[in-house]
Amino acid sequence: MNLNPLEQIGWSEFFSNQLSGQAAKKFIVARIAGQHRKHLEVWTAEEARTLSVAKCAPPEPLVIGDWILLNPSTLRLEKLLERYSLLKRQAAGKQQSVQLIGANVDTLFILSSCNQDFNLGRLERYIALALNTDVEPVLILTKADLSASHKDYVIQAQTLYDPMKIIALDARDQNVAQRLSPWLQPGKTIAVLGSSGVGKSSLASSLGADPQRVAAVRAGDQKGRHTTTWRSMHRLNGGALLIDNPGIRELRLVECERGVERLFSDLLEFAQCRYADCRHLQEPSCGVLAAVESGQLSERRWLSYQKLLAEQAGCESQSESFH
Ligand SMILES: Nc1nc2c(ncn2[C@@H]2O[C@H](COP(=O)(O)OP(=O)(O)OP(=O)(O)O)[C@@H](O)[C@H]2O)c(=O)[nH]1
Ligand SMILES: [Zn+2]
């Protein structure tokens, strides 16, 4: 496959359709490839450049993975192109504030270790986050080499969302790219999320990410809360792009009803309820409650559904300003 320089960093028809021929000639097309407190790193067809955040103040916040148009003489932001996917969550410690995680992502690698880090409720949040914006979730169970029972983890996780691919591996293994090859096509963008210590940096290195950039993300995480904006994009061996993120302590969903509905489609199949607007909480003649009662549906799953819906109710879209 012969990709031109922009396609190699993720450009596609979805974006070129947003440009008039004139705009394509007049402006520099760039992708945000690094987010730091005071500056952005962008990639163009020719080079990597650094921009001051002050010059990039669009009406809505920018995030790594975004495609933007820059004025060639001032390097000011002219336009943010429409995104085909956007991963976001509630900002840590700030209810009602949205934090963007990454834009124009094709695949979300959800990392969890085959040990006490493994938690079904937490995985459900990550999967819903991806499904909400049509990003394919892929569950990567790391530290499989340390667990005799990694197959049990796979079986448990498969109950969460049947179509999801699950791969158990050793993140330090240099051959992991073979097993992940369906998602590593040139020009495709992958975001990696998971708790601290699950092997995000190890996996990035095994896939060929530049170790210096990986180290920068880790150092940023240790500096404290401001560093949540410290993310970078890596080119992997074989040509895919990977967005690294600091470890997430607690993921809370926001504006994610669609993702929750898709994740819990098995539960909603039971929703033959008396009331059309049944919330499946305690209403009489509720098909979902009846399924829990009869054991067709696990109580854990029903509780999880209710919890994920409740936590985002009342969380309005007030994006955290990027500074
Ligand atoms: N045995 C084994 N060790 C692993 C595996 N993945 C990661 N490790 C080790 O676990 C430790 C943490 O791995 P990292 O790759 O730094 O984890 P991380 O997710 O990047 O952590 P943060 O940077 O804190 O978010 C390191 O000592 C790794 O060598 C694995 O699959 N198997
Ligand atoms: Zn109901």
JSON list of C-alpha atoms in Angstrom, two decimals, residues 63 85-89 99-105 107-108 129-131 133 135 191 193:
[
{"chain": "A", "resi": 63, "resn": "VAL", "atom": "CA", "xyz": [-6.83, 17.26, 21.53]},
{"chain": "A", "resi": 85, "resn": "SER", "atom": "CA", "xyz": [-14.23, 9.86, 16.55]},
{"chain": "A", "resi": 86, "resn": "LEU", "atom": "CA", "xyz": [-13.58, 11.49, 19.90]},
{"chain": "A", "resi": 87, "resn": "LEU", "atom": "CA", "xyz": [-12.69, 9.73, 23.14]},
{"chain": "A", "resi": 88, "resn": "LYS", "atom": "CA", "xyz": [-13.59, 11.70, 26.26]},
{"chain": "A", "resi": 89, "resn": "ARG", "atom": "CA", "xyz": [-14.23, 11.27, 29.96]},
{"chain": "A", "resi": 99, "resn": "GLN", "atom": "CA", "xyz": [-11.58, 15.90, 29.40]},
{"chain": "A", "resi": 100, "resn": "LEU", "atom": "CA", "xyz": [-10.76, 14.97, 25.84]},
{"chain": "A", "resi": 101, "resn": "ILE", "atom": "CA", "xyz": [-8.51, 11.93, 25.45]},
{"chain": "A", "resi": 102, "resn": "GLY", "atom": "CA", "xyz": [-7.92, 11.62, 21.72]},
{"chain": "A", "resi": 103, "resn": "ALA", "atom": "CA", "xyz": [-9.53, 12.35, 18.35]},
{"chain": "A", "resi": 104, "resn": "ASN", "atom": "CA", "xyz": [-9.75, 10.50, 15.05]},
{"chain": "A", "resi": 105, "resn": "VAL", "atom": "CA", "xyz": [-8.90, 7.20, 16.68]},
{"chain": "A", "resi": 107, "resn": "THR", "atom": "CA", "xyz": [-8.95, 1.40, 17.72]},
{"chain": "A", "resi": 108, "resn": "LEU", "atom": "CA", "xyz": [-8.78, 1.60, 21.50]},
{"chain": "A", "resi": 129, "resn": "LEU", "atom": "CA", "xyz": [-16.09, 4.89, 26.00]},
{"chain": "A", "resi": 130, "resn": "ALA", "atom": "CA", "xyz": [-14.96, 3.34, 22.71]},
{"chain": "A", "resi": 131, "resn": "LEU", "atom": "CA", "xyz": [-18.37, 2.12, 21.50]},
{"chain": "A", "resi": 133, "resn": "THR", "atom": "CA", "xyz": [-17.78, 6.99, 19.30]},
{"chain": "A", "resi": 135, "resn": "VAL", "atom": "CA", "xyz": [-13.94, 3.18, 17.96]},
{"chain": "A", "resi": 191, "resn": "ALA", "atom": "CA", "xyz": [-5.17, 4.93, 21.55]},
{"chain": "A", "resi": 193, "resn": "LEU", "atom": "CA", "xyz": [-5.65, 3.33, 27.97]}
]
